[in-house]
Amino acid sequence: MSQYQPPIADFAFALEHVVGYPDLAKMPGFEHADLDTVIELLEQCGDFVAKVVAPTNRAGDVEGSRLLPDGTVATPAGFKEAYRQYVDAGWGSVPLPEEFGGGGFPRTVGLVIQELMTSANMAFSLGPLLTQGAIEALLHYGDAELKQRYLPKMVTGEWSGTMNLTEPQAGSDVGALTTRAVPKEDGSFAITGQKIFITYGDHDMAEQIVHLVLARTPGAPEGTRGISCFIVPKFLINDDGSLGKRNAVATVSLEHKMGIHGSPTCVLSYEGATGYLIGEENKGMRIMFVMMNSARLGVGVQGLAVAERAYQQSLAYSQERRQGLAIGAPGPDSAIIEFPDVRRMLMTQKAYLSAMRYLMLLDATYVDRSTNDPDPAARARAEEIVGILTPICKSFGTDLGNELTSLALQIQGGMGFIEETGAAQHVRDVRIAAIYEGTNGIQAADLVGRKLGVRGGASILELLATMREVEADLAGAGVEFDSIRQELSQQFSVLEEATLWMLRTGAGDPNAVLSGSTPFLRMWGLCTGAWMLARAAVAAQATGDAELAKTQLVLARFYTQQLLPQSASLLGAATAGSADLFALDGDQLAGSGRKVRT
């Protein structure tokens, strides 16, 4: 497995020239997070993850986490030591509130740190990601006492956090959960039930684990309306803040998974465990969505981050592996990077990675604007844009994570299929990301079911109009940008056609728009990615850096000419409706539909 090289120069260009970070850093609360300070911080973080976290990736995959006979979980060799250094360095606290010991940096900076950490070791990075989601929920809904008791050590990373949603009978249908929360005389609750697929549900890296658990109180309404959210700590906390006795939550087993072996995925049993209500009863879904929305953009970054690591490995292999003779080469043989199809696969990876990185960072800047822009109207509009971009980032990013890690393996041929090279680990590890935090089908349903109709469709159409402004920028940038502008214009028009169809059809035939939601989201992913690459190409030209300008122009041109045309081809699938999807029953799907002669 090749060494991970943090792409700090790519981050610096994206932040300064593509997503407008310098303007963000001028907003109230972010004045200390100027671009120079951020780049210096990211350089230090990149050095840390490359030297401390990345070396644990392969060992974590081979060894995996283990459930010990005493019911505790042991993480792979090196994880505890790396996590201690992570806590001591304060990397997890960078984007969190200063009030509780954080650095108060924008979420955008935290997202870059997350990409670095995930590229280094996805399995390791999942613990901090879930902790951040739990912190967000407490910040929004916890009372003062809960915040003061839990947040300071969660912000430092000394204590980790989890999300406990899923149960054996209730996967994505959270409303079917049955875990019970019975009030006790002291104001706490007794939590009883079983939760599955709990990432870092138990481990040996942090001294305390703070579980956020969804459960039902007595007499609660059926379905999602009757769900409440509780803090259930692994260890009860004494009045002086020290850790007390073990709470009544046990690890039943660890899941045996396709990938991310270093991350313990637990089945947890709550046996009358002491829990504390967060917010009001029956408001658990609101709290859950704070956790999940925080995590969804982060999961999209997982697709980008693992694909980046896989790309670096495939690029290094293509430069070292000599086989055959390229056309016009003097011989005796050529590095495989000299063959057109290998170049196609490398360019596909690099163009998609750049587009994804710009899009994820743009979404993150709007998250920061939605909280810190002094103009209420700007905050409200930023929140709308986040609502649109987040399901796109999560779904498009993780779908591409699957596709690009597979391409990276393909470049390495038979050696990629051999476990010892590490290429297969990237494919296995990233596969879960399209399932995490609401499957990608759920993201597509969210886009057409919730986000599309905001302000009668005006919100998403305004975003499309904003995207089309880049056409004028391209027209003024020179003739070498013409092919990019022309293709973008055509694809934006087709995307608008699909969007208008969705808006017309949704109210009368919701099944039709749900049937086309996944290809529709893919169209948005392809087009927003092209928009960002076009912005980057224009911005790079203005820097005066000839090499940078050439790279960004070629990437934008390659993407618009060879990848973006897929978008228009999806119009038929997006607008086909549901008739053919439901025309065959289960028996007909199992067979050819033709009877056997007798």
Coordinates of C-alpha atoms in Angstrom, one line a residue:
M1 CA 0.0 0.0 0.0
S2 CA 1.4 3.4 -1.0
Q3 CA 2.1 6.2 1.5
Y4 CA -0.7 8.7 1.8
Q5 CA 0.2 12.2 0.6
P6 CA -2.2 14.9 2.0
P7 CA -3.3 17.1 -0.9
I8 CA -2.8 20.4 1.0
A9 CA -2.1 22.5 -2.1
D10 CA -5.5 21.3 -3.5
F11 CA -7.2 22.4 -0.3
A12 CA -5.5 25.8 -0.4
F13 CA -6.5 26.5 -3.9
A14 CA -10.1 25.3 -3.3
L15 CA -10.5 27.4 -0.2
E16 CA -9.0 30.6 -1.5
H17 CA -10.2 30.6 -5.1
V18 CA -13.2 28.3 -5.6
V19 CA -15.4 28.3 -2.5
G20 CA -14.8 31.8 -1.2
Y21 CA -13.3 31.0 2.2
P22 CA -11.6 34.4 2.7
D23 CA -15.1 36.0 2.8
L24 CA -16.3 33.4 5.3
A25 CA -13.3 34.1 7.6
K26 CA -14.5 37.8 7.8
M27 CA -17.8 36.8 9.4
P28 CA -18.5 37.3 13.2
G29 CA -16.9 34.5 15.2
F30 CA -14.5 33.4 12.5
E31 CA -12.0 36.3 12.5
H32 CA -9.3 34.2 14.1
A33 CA -9.6 31.6 11.3
D34 CA -8.0 33.6 8.4
L35 CA -6.8 31.7 5.4
D36 CA -3.1 31.7 6.3
T37 CA -3.8 30.4 9.8
V38 CA -6.0 27.7 8.3
I39 CA -3.5 26.5 5.7
E40 CA -0.8 26.3 8.4
L41 CA -3.1 24.3 10.6
L42 CA -4.0 21.9 7.7
E43 CA -0.3 21.4 6.9
Q44 CA 0.2 20.3 10.5
C45 CA -2.8 18.1 10.5
G46 CA -1.8 16.5 7.2
D47 CA 1.7 15.8 8.6
F48 CA 0.0 14.2 11.7
V49 CA -2.4 11.9 9.8
A50 CA 0.3 10.8 7.4
K51 CA 2.7 9.9 10.1
V52 CA 0.5 8.7 12.9
V53 CA -2.9 7.6 11.5
A54 CA -2.2 6.3 8.0
P55 CA 0.2 3.6 9.2
T56 CA -2.6 2.0 11.2
N57 CA -4.8 1.5 8.1
R58 CA -3.5 -1.8 6.8
A59 CA -3.0 -3.3 10.3
G60 CA -6.5 -2.3 11.3
D61 CA -7.9 -4.1 8.3
V62 CA -6.0 -7.3 8.9
E63 CA -6.4 -7.5 12.6
G64 CA -9.8 -5.9 13.1
S65 CA -11.5 -5.1 16.4
R66 CA -12.2 -8.0 18.8
L67 CA -14.8 -8.8 21.5
L68 CA -12.9 -10.1 24.5
P69 CA -14.2 -12.8 26.9
D70 CA -14.9 -10.2 29.6
G71 CA -17.3 -8.4 27.2
T72 CA -15.0 -5.4 26.4
V73 CA -13.8 -4.5 22.9
A74 CA -10.2 -4.3 21.9
T75 CA -9.3 -2.1 18.8
P76 CA -6.4 -3.1 16.5
A77 CA -2.8 -2.5 17.5
G78 CA -1.9 1.1 17.2
F79 CA -5.4 2.6 17.4
K80 CA -5.3 3.5 21.1
E81 CA -1.9 5.1 20.7
A82 CA -2.9 7.1 17.6
Y83 CA -6.2 8.2 19.3
R84 CA -4.3 9.4 22.3
Q85 CA -2.1 11.6 20.1
Y86 CA -5.2 12.8 18.2
V87 CA -6.8 13.9 21.5
D88 CA -3.6 15.5 22.8
A89 CA -3.1 17.4 19.6
G90 CA -6.8 18.6 19.8
W91 CA -7.7 17.9 16.1
G92 CA -11.2 16.9 16.9
S93 CA -12.0 20.1 18.8
V94 CA -10.9 22.5 16.0
P95 CA -14.4 23.2 14.5
L96 CA -16.3 23.0 17.9
P97 CA -17.4 25.9 20.1
E98 CA -14.9 27.7 22.2
E99 CA -17.4 27.7 25.1
F100 CA -16.7 24.0 25.6
G101 CA -13.0 24.0 24.8
G102 CA -13.1 23.9 21.1
G103 CA -11.2 26.0 18.6
G104 CA -14.2 27.8 17.1
F105 CA -13.1 27.3 13.5
P106 CA -15.6 27.1 10.7
R107 CA -17.2 23.7 9.9
T108 CA -15.4 24.1 6.5
V109 CA -12.1 23.6 8.2
G110 CA -13.4 20.7 10.2
L111 CA -14.5 19.0 6.9
V112 CA -11.0 19.2 5.5
I113 CA -9.6 17.7 8.7
Q114 CA -12.2 14.9 8.3
E115 CA -11.1 14.2 4.7
L116 CA -7.5 14.0 5.8
M117 CA -8.3 11.7 8.7
T118 CA -10.6 9.5 6.6
S119 CA -8.1 9.1 3.8
A120 CA -5.5 8.1 6.4
N121 CA -7.8 5.4 7.9
M122 CA -11.5 5.4 7.4
A123 CA -12.2 2.8 10.2
F124 CA -10.3 5.0 12.7
S125 CA -12.0 8.2 11.6
L126 CA -15.5 6.9 12.2
G127 CA -15.2 7.3 16.0
P128 CA -14.5 11.1 15.8
L129 CA -17.2 11.5 13.2
L130 CA -19.9 9.9 15.4
T131 CA -18.7 11.9 18.4
Q132 CA -19.2 15.2 16.4
G133 CA -22.7 14.2 15.5
A134 CA -23.5 13.5 19.2
I135 CA -22.0 16.9 20.1
E136 CA -24.1 18.7 17.5
A137 CA -27.3 17.1 19.0
L138 CA -26.4 18.2 22.5
L139 CA -25.5 21.7 21.4
H140 CA -28.9 22.1 19.8
Y141 CA -31.2 20.3 22.3
G142 CA -29.3 19.6 25.6
D143 CA -30.1 21.6 28.6
A144 CA -27.3 23.6 30.5
E145 CA -26.7 20.8 32.9
L146 CA -26.3 18.1 30.3
K147 CA -24.0 20.3 28.2
Q148 CA -21.7 21.1 31.1
R149 CA -21.6 17.5 32.2
Y150 CA -20.8 16.0 28.8
L151 CA -19.6 18.4 26.2
P152 CA -16.2 19.5 27.5
K153 CA -14.7 16.0 27.5
M154 CA -16.6 15.1 24.3
V155 CA -15.1 18.2 22.6
T156 CA -11.6 17.2 23.6
G157 CA -12.2 13.6 22.5
E158 CA -11.5 12.2 25.9
W159 CA -15.1 10.9 25.7
S160 CA -16.5 9.6 22.5
G161 CA -20.1 9.5 21.3
T162 CA -22.4 7.2 19.4
M163 CA -25.8 7.2 17.6
N164 CA -28.1 4.4 18.6
L165 CA -30.9 4.2 16.1
T166 CA -31.2 0.9 14.4
E167 CA -32.8 -2.2 15.8
P168 CA -33.1 -5.7 14.4
Q169 CA -36.7 -5.2 13.2
A170 CA -36.3 -1.5 12.3
G171 CA -33.6 -0.6 9.8
S172 CA -34.2 2.6 7.9
D173 CA -37.8 2.6 9.3
V174 CA -36.8 4.2 12.5
G175 CA -40.4 4.5 13.6
A176 CA -40.6 0.8 14.1
L177 CA -38.2 0.8 17.0
T178 CA -39.3 -0.8 20.3
T179 CA -36.6 0.2 22.8
R180 CA -38.4 1.4 26.0
A181 CA -37.6 4.3 28.3
V182 CA -39.4 4.1 31.7
P183 CA -39.3 7.2 34.0
K184 CA -37.6 6.8 37.4
E185 CA -38.3 8.8 40.6
D186 CA -35.0 10.7 40.3
G187 CA -35.9 12.1 36.8
S188 CA -33.8 9.7 34.9
F189 CA -35.1 6.8 32.7
A190 CA -34.6 3.1 32.6
I191 CA -33.6 2.1 29.0
T192 CA -34.4 -1.4 27.8
G193 CA -33.9 -2.8 24.3
Q194 CA -31.4 -3.9 21.7
K195 CA -29.6 -1.8 19.1
I196 CA -27.6 -3.1 16.1
F197 CA -24.9 -1.6 13.8
I198 CA -23.6 0.8 16.5
T199 CA -20.3 2.2 15.2
Y200 CA -17.8 2.4 18.1
G201 CA -20.5 1.2 20.4
D202 CA -17.7 -0.1 22.6
H203 CA -13.9 0.3 22.4
D204 CA -10.8 0.9 24.4
M205 CA -9.7 4.2 22.9
A206 CA -11.7 6.6 25.1
E207 CA -12.4 6.3 28.9
Q208 CA -16.1 7.1 28.5
I209 CA -18.7 6.5 25.7
V210 CA -21.7 8.7 25.5
H211 CA -24.6 6.9 23.7
L212 CA -27.4 8.9 22.2
V213 CA -30.3 6.4 22.2
L214 CA -33.7 6.6 20.6
A215 CA -36.5 5.0 22.7
R216 CA -40.2 5.2 23.5
T217 CA -41.6 6.4 26.8
P218 CA -44.9 4.8 28.1
G219 CA -47.9 5.9 26.2
A220 CA -45.9 7.5 23.4
P221 CA -47.6 7.8 19.9
E222 CA -46.9 5.1 17.3
G223 CA -44.3 5.6 14.6
T224 CA -41.8 8.4 14.5
R225 CA -44.0 10.8 16.4
G226 CA -43.5 8.8 19.6
I227 CA -39.6 8.7 19.7
S228 CA -37.5 10.4 22.3
C229 CA -33.7 10.8 22.6
F230 CA -31.7 9.9 25.7
I231 CA -28.1 10.1 26.8
V232 CA -27.0 6.8 28.1
P233 CA -23.3 6.8 29.3
K234 CA -21.2 3.7 29.4
F235 CA -20.2 4.7 32.9
L236 CA -22.4 6.7 35.3
I237 CA -21.0 10.0 36.4
N238 CA -20.5 10.9 40.0
D239 CA -21.4 14.3 41.4
D240 CA -17.8 15.5 41.3
G241 CA -17.6 14.6 37.6
S242 CA -15.6 11.5 38.0
L243 CA -16.6 8.2 36.4
G244 CA -18.7 5.9 38.5
K245 CA -20.0 2.3 38.1
R246 CA -20.7 0.7 34.8
N247 CA -24.1 1.4 33.3
A248 CA -26.4 -1.5 32.3
V249 CA -25.4 -1.6 28.7
A250 CA -23.5 -4.6 27.3
T251 CA -21.9 -5.5 24.0
V252 CA -23.6 -8.7 22.8
S253 CA -21.4 -9.2 19.6
L254 CA -19.4 -7.5 16.9
E255 CA -20.6 -7.6 13.3
H256 CA -18.4 -9.4 10.8
K257 CA -18.2 -7.0 8.0
M258 CA -17.1 -6.6 4.4
G259 CA -14.7 -3.8 5.3
I260 CA -13.8 -1.2 7.9
H261 CA -12.6 -4.0 10.1
G262 CA -10.8 -1.8 12.5
S263 CA -14.0 0.0 13.4
P264 CA -16.1 -2.0 16.0
T265 CA -19.7 -2.3 14.9
C266 CA -21.6 -3.5 17.9
V267 CA -24.8 -5.1 18.9
L268 CA -25.7 -3.4 22.2
S269 CA -28.2 -4.6 24.8
Y270 CA -29.7 -2.1 27.2
E271 CA -30.9 -3.8 30.3
G272 CA -32.6 -1.1 32.4
A273 CA -29.6 1.2 31.8
T274 CA -29.9 4.7 33.3
G275 CA -30.6 7.4 30.6
Y276 CA -31.3 11.1 30.6
L277 CA -33.8 12.8 28.4
I278 CA -32.5 15.2 25.8
G279 CA -35.0 18.0 25.0
E280 CA -38.7 17.1 25.2
E281 CA -40.4 13.7 25.0
N282 CA -41.4 12.6 21.5
K283 CA -39.0 15.1 19.9
G284 CA -36.3 12.4 19.2
M285 CA -36.7 12.6 15.4
R286 CA -35.7 16.3 15.4
I287 CA -32.6 15.5 17.5
M288 CA -31.8 12.5 15.3
F289 CA -31.9 14.7 12.2
V290 CA -29.4 17.1 13.8
M291 CA -27.1 14.1 14.3
M292 CA -27.7 12.7 10.8
N293 CA -27.5 15.9 8.9
S294 CA -24.2 16.6 10.6
A295 CA -23.0 13.2 9.6
R296 CA -24.4 13.1 6.0
L297 CA -22.0 15.6 4.6
G298 CA -19.3 13.8 6.5
V299 CA -20.2 10.5 5.0
G300 CA -20.1 12.0 1.5
V301 CA -16.6 13.1 2.3
Q302 CA -15.8 9.4 3.1
G303 CA -16.5 8.5 -0.5
L304 CA -14.1 11.3 -1.6
A305 CA -11.4 10.5 1.0
V306 CA -11.1 6.8 0.4
A307 CA -11.2 7.4 -3.4
E308 CA -8.4 9.9 -3.0
R309 CA -6.2 7.3 -1.1
A310 CA -7.0 4.7 -3.8
Y311 CA -6.2 7.2 -6.6
Q312 CA -2.8 8.0 -5.1
Q313 CA -2.0 4.3 -5.0
S314 CA -3.2 3.6 -8.5
L315 CA -1.2 6.6 -9.8
A316 CA 1.9 5.4 -8.1
Y317 CA 1.4 1.9 -9.5
S318 CA 0.8 3.1 -13.0
Q319 CA 4.1 5.0 -13.0
E320 CA 6.1 2.0 -11.6
R321 CA 4.5 -0.9 -13.5
R322 CA 6.2 -1.5 -16.8
Q323 CA 4.4 -3.7 -19.3
G324 CA 4.1 -3.7 -23.1
L325 CA 5.2 -0.9 -25.4
A326 CA 3.2 2.3 -25.9
I327 CA 2.7 3.7 -29.4
G328 CA 5.8 5.7 -30.3
A329 CA 7.8 4.6 -27.3
P330 CA 11.5 3.7 -27.9
G331 CA 11.3 0.5 -25.8
P332 CA 12.0 -2.0 -24.4
D333 CA 8.8 -1.5 -22.5
S334 CA 6.6 1.3 -21.1
A335 CA 5.1 2.3 -17.8
I336 CA 1.4 1.6 -18.0
I337 CA 0.6 5.2 -17.4
E338 CA 1.6 5.7 -21.1
F339 CA -1.4 3.7 -22.4
P340 CA -4.6 5.6 -23.3
D341 CA -7.0 3.5 -21.3
V342 CA -5.0 3.8 -18.1
R343 CA -4.9 7.6 -18.7
R344 CA -8.7 7.6 -19.1
M345 CA -9.1 5.9 -15.7
L346 CA -6.6 8.2 -14.0
M347 CA -8.2 11.3 -15.5
T348 CA -11.7 10.1 -14.5
Q349 CA -10.5 9.7 -10.9
K350 CA -8.8 13.0 -10.8
A351 CA -11.6 15.0 -12.4
Y352 CA -14.3 13.5 -10.2
L353 CA -12.2 13.9 -7.0
S354 CA -11.6 17.6 -7.8
A355 CA -15.3 18.1 -8.5
M356 CA -16.4 16.3 -5.3
R357 CA -13.9 18.2 -3.2
Y358 CA -15.0 21.6 -4.4
L359 CA -18.7 20.6 -4.0
M360 CA -18.3 19.3 -0.5
L361 CA -16.4 22.4 0.6
L362 CA -19.0 24.6 -1.0
D363 CA -21.7 22.9 1.0
A364 CA -19.7 23.3 4.2
T365 CA -19.2 27.0 3.6
Y366 CA -23.0 27.3 3.3
V367 CA -23.3 25.4 6.6
D368 CA -21.1 28.1 8.2
R369 CA -23.0 30.9 6.5
S370 CA -26.3 29.5 7.8
T371 CA -25.0 30.0 11.3
N372 CA -22.6 33.0 11.2
D373 CA -23.7 35.3 8.4
P374 CA -24.9 38.6 10.0
D375 CA -27.7 38.9 7.5
P376 CA -30.8 36.9 8.4
A377 CA -31.9 36.6 4.8
A378 CA -28.5 35.3 3.8
R379 CA -28.5 32.8 6.7
A380 CA -32.0 31.5 5.6
R381 CA -30.9 31.2 2.0
A382 CA -27.7 29.4 3.0
E383 CA -29.8 26.9 5.0
E384 CA -31.9 26.2 1.9
I385 CA -28.8 25.6 -0.2
V386 CA -27.4 23.2 2.4
G387 CA -30.7 21.3 2.3
I388 CA -30.3 20.8 -1.4
L389 CA -26.6 20.1 -1.6
T390 CA -26.3 17.8 1.4
P391 CA -28.2 14.8 -0.1
I392 CA -26.3 15.4 -3.4
C393 CA -23.0 15.4 -1.7
K394 CA -23.8 12.3 0.4
S395 CA -25.2 10.2 -2.4
F396 CA -23.1 11.4 -5.4
G397 CA -19.9 11.3 -3.2
T398 CA -20.4 7.8 -1.9
D399 CA -21.5 6.4 -5.3
L400 CA -18.4 7.8 -6.8
G401 CA -16.4 6.4 -3.9
N402 CA -17.5 3.0 -5.0
E403 CA -16.9 3.7 -8.7
L404 CA -13.5 5.3 -8.3
T405 CA -12.0 2.8 -5.9
S406 CA -13.0 0.1 -8.4
L407 CA -11.3 2.0 -11.1
A408 CA -8.2 2.4 -9.0
L409 CA -8.2 -1.4 -8.4
Q410 CA -8.7 -2.0 -12.2
I411 CA -5.5 0.0 -13.0
Q412 CA -3.5 -2.4 -10.8
G413 CA -5.0 -5.4 -12.5
G414 CA -4.4 -8.7 -10.9
M415 CA -2.2 -7.2 -8.3
G416 CA -5.1 -5.0 -7.3
F417 CA -7.2 -8.1 -6.6
I418 CA -4.5 -9.4 -4.3
E419 CA -5.3 -8.4 -0.7
E420 CA -1.6 -7.7 0.2
T421 CA -1.4 -4.6 -2.1
G422 CA -4.2 -2.9 -0.2
A423 CA -6.2 -1.8 -3.3
A424 CA -9.1 -4.2 -2.4
Q425 CA -9.3 -2.7 1.1
H426 CA -10.3 0.6 -0.3
V427 CA -13.1 -1.0 -2.3
R428 CA -14.3 -2.9 0.7
D429 CA -14.0 -0.1 3.2
V430 CA -15.9 2.6 1.2
R431 CA -18.8 0.3 0.3
I432 CA -20.6 1.0 3.5
A433 CA -20.7 4.8 2.9
A434 CA -23.6 4.6 0.4
I435 CA -25.6 2.8 3.1
Y436 CA -24.6 4.9 6.1
E437 CA -26.8 7.7 7.5
G438 CA -29.8 7.0 5.2
T439 CA -29.1 4.9 2.1
N440 CA -28.6 6.8 -1.2
G441 CA -32.1 6.0 -2.2
I442 CA -33.3 7.8 0.9
Q443 CA -31.1 10.7 0.0
A444 CA -32.8 10.8 -3.4
A445 CA -36.2 10.6 -1.9
D446 CA -35.3 13.5 0.5
L447 CA -34.2 15.6 -2.5
V448 CA -37.5 15.2 -4.4
G449 CA -39.8 14.7 -1.4
R450 CA -38.6 17.5 0.9
K451 CA -36.1 19.8 -0.8
L452 CA -37.6 20.1 -4.3
G453 CA -40.8 21.8 -3.1
V454 CA -39.3 24.4 -0.9
R455 CA -41.0 27.7 -1.7
G456 CA -42.9 26.0 -4.5
G457 CA -39.7 24.9 -6.3
A458 CA -38.3 28.4 -6.3
S459 CA -35.4 27.5 -4.0
I460 CA -33.9 24.8 -6.3
L461 CA -34.6 26.8 -9.5
E462 CA -32.8 29.8 -8.0
L463 CA -29.8 27.5 -7.3
L464 CA -29.8 26.4 -10.9
A465 CA -30.0 30.0 -12.1
T466 CA -26.9 30.7 -9.9
M467 CA -25.1 27.8 -11.4
R468 CA -25.8 29.1 -14.9
E469 CA -24.1 32.4 -14.1
V470 CA -20.8 30.6 -14.7
E471 CA -21.6 30.5 -18.4
A472 CA -21.0 34.2 -18.7
D473 CA -17.7 33.8 -16.8
L474 CA -16.6 31.1 -19.2
A475 CA -17.6 33.3 -22.2
G476 CA -15.3 36.0 -20.9
A477 CA -12.4 33.7 -20.1
G478 CA -11.3 33.0 -23.7
V479 CA -12.0 30.6 -26.6
E480 CA -10.3 27.7 -24.9
F481 CA -13.3 27.7 -22.5
D482 CA -15.9 27.6 -25.2
S483 CA -16.4 23.8 -25.3
I484 CA -16.9 23.8 -21.6
R485 CA -19.5 26.6 -21.8
Q486 CA -21.4 25.0 -24.6
E487 CA -21.7 21.6 -23.0
L488 CA -22.6 23.1 -19.6
S489 CA -25.3 25.2 -21.2
Q490 CA -26.9 22.1 -22.8
Q491 CA -26.7 20.0 -19.7
F492 CA -28.1 22.8 -17.5
S493 CA -31.1 23.0 -19.8
V494 CA -31.7 19.3 -19.6
L495 CA -31.4 19.4 -15.8
E496 CA -33.9 22.3 -15.7
E497 CA -36.3 20.2 -17.9
A498 CA -36.0 17.3 -15.4
T499 CA -36.5 19.6 -12.4
L500 CA -39.6 21.2 -13.9
W501 CA -41.0 17.7 -14.7
M502 CA -40.5 16.7 -11.1
L503 CA -42.2 19.8 -9.8
R504 CA -45.2 19.4 -12.1
T505 CA -45.6 15.7 -11.3
G506 CA -44.8 15.5 -7.6
A507 CA -48.1 16.6 -6.2
G508 CA -50.3 14.4 -8.4
D509 CA -48.1 11.3 -8.7
P510 CA -45.5 11.1 -5.9
N511 CA -44.6 7.5 -6.8
A512 CA -43.5 8.7 -10.2
V513 CA -41.0 11.2 -8.9
L514 CA -39.7 8.7 -6.3
S515 CA -39.2 6.2 -9.1
G516 CA -37.0 8.7 -10.9
S517 CA -35.4 10.2 -7.9
T518 CA -32.1 8.4 -8.0
P519 CA -31.2 9.2 -11.6
F520 CA -32.5 12.7 -11.0
L521 CA -30.1 13.1 -8.0
R522 CA -27.3 11.8 -10.2
M523 CA -28.0 14.4 -12.8
W524 CA -27.7 17.1 -10.1
G525 CA -24.5 15.5 -8.9
L526 CA -23.0 15.5 -12.4
C527 CA -24.1 19.1 -13.1
T528 CA -23.0 20.6 -9.8
G529 CA -19.7 18.9 -10.1
A530 CA -19.2 20.4 -13.6
W531 CA -20.3 23.8 -12.3
M532 CA -17.6 23.7 -9.6
L533 CA -14.9 22.6 -12.0
A534 CA -15.8 25.4 -14.4
R535 CA -15.6 27.9 -11.5
A536 CA -12.2 26.4 -10.6
A537 CA -10.9 26.7 -14.2
V538 CA -11.9 30.4 -14.5
A539 CA -10.4 31.1 -11.0
A540 CA -7.2 29.4 -11.8
Q541 CA -6.7 31.4 -14.9
A542 CA -6.9 34.6 -12.8
T543 CA -4.1 33.5 -10.5
G544 CA -1.3 33.9 -13.0
D545 CA 0.0 30.4 -12.2
A546 CA 0.3 28.9 -15.7
E547 CA 0.6 25.3 -14.5
L548 CA -2.4 25.5 -12.2
A549 CA -4.4 27.2 -14.9
K550 CA -3.6 24.4 -17.4
T551 CA -4.4 21.6 -14.9
Q552 CA -7.8 23.1 -13.9
L553 CA -8.7 23.9 -17.6
V554 CA -7.9 20.3 -18.7
L555 CA -9.9 18.8 -15.7
A556 CA -12.9 21.0 -16.5
R557 CA -12.8 20.2 -20.2
F558 CA -12.3 16.4 -19.6
Y559 CA -15.2 16.3 -17.2
T560 CA -17.6 18.3 -19.3
Q561 CA -16.8 16.4 -22.5
Q562 CA -16.4 12.9 -21.2
L563 CA -18.3 12.6 -17.9
L564 CA -21.0 15.3 -17.9
P565 CA -22.9 14.0 -21.0
Q566 CA -24.1 11.1 -18.8
S567 CA -26.5 13.6 -17.2
A568 CA -28.7 14.1 -20.3
S569 CA -28.8 10.4 -20.8
L570 CA -30.5 10.0 -17.5
L571 CA -33.5 12.3 -18.4
G572 CA -35.5 9.3 -19.6
A573 CA -35.0 7.4 -16.4
A574 CA -35.7 10.4 -14.2
T575 CA -39.0 11.1 -15.9
A576 CA -40.2 7.6 -16.9
G577 CA -42.6 7.3 -13.9
S578 CA -43.4 4.1 -12.0
A579 CA -45.4 1.9 -14.4
D580 CA -42.6 -0.4 -15.5
L581 CA -41.1 -0.6 -12.1
F582 CA -44.3 -2.2 -10.7
A583 CA -45.5 -4.0 -13.9
L584 CA -43.9 -7.4 -12.9
D585 CA -44.7 -9.2 -9.6
G586 CA -42.2 -11.1 -7.6
D587 CA -42.7 -14.4 -9.4
Q588 CA -42.3 -12.7 -12.8
L589 CA -39.1 -11.0 -11.6
A590 CA -37.8 -14.4 -10.7
G591 CA -38.4 -15.9 -14.1
S592 CA -38.3 -15.0 -17.8
G593 CA -42.1 -14.7 -18.1
R594 CA -42.1 -17.6 -20.6
K595 CA -43.9 -20.8 -19.8
V596 CA -42.0 -24.1 -20.2
R597 CA -43.5 -26.5 -22.7
T598 CA -45.2 -29.6 -21.3

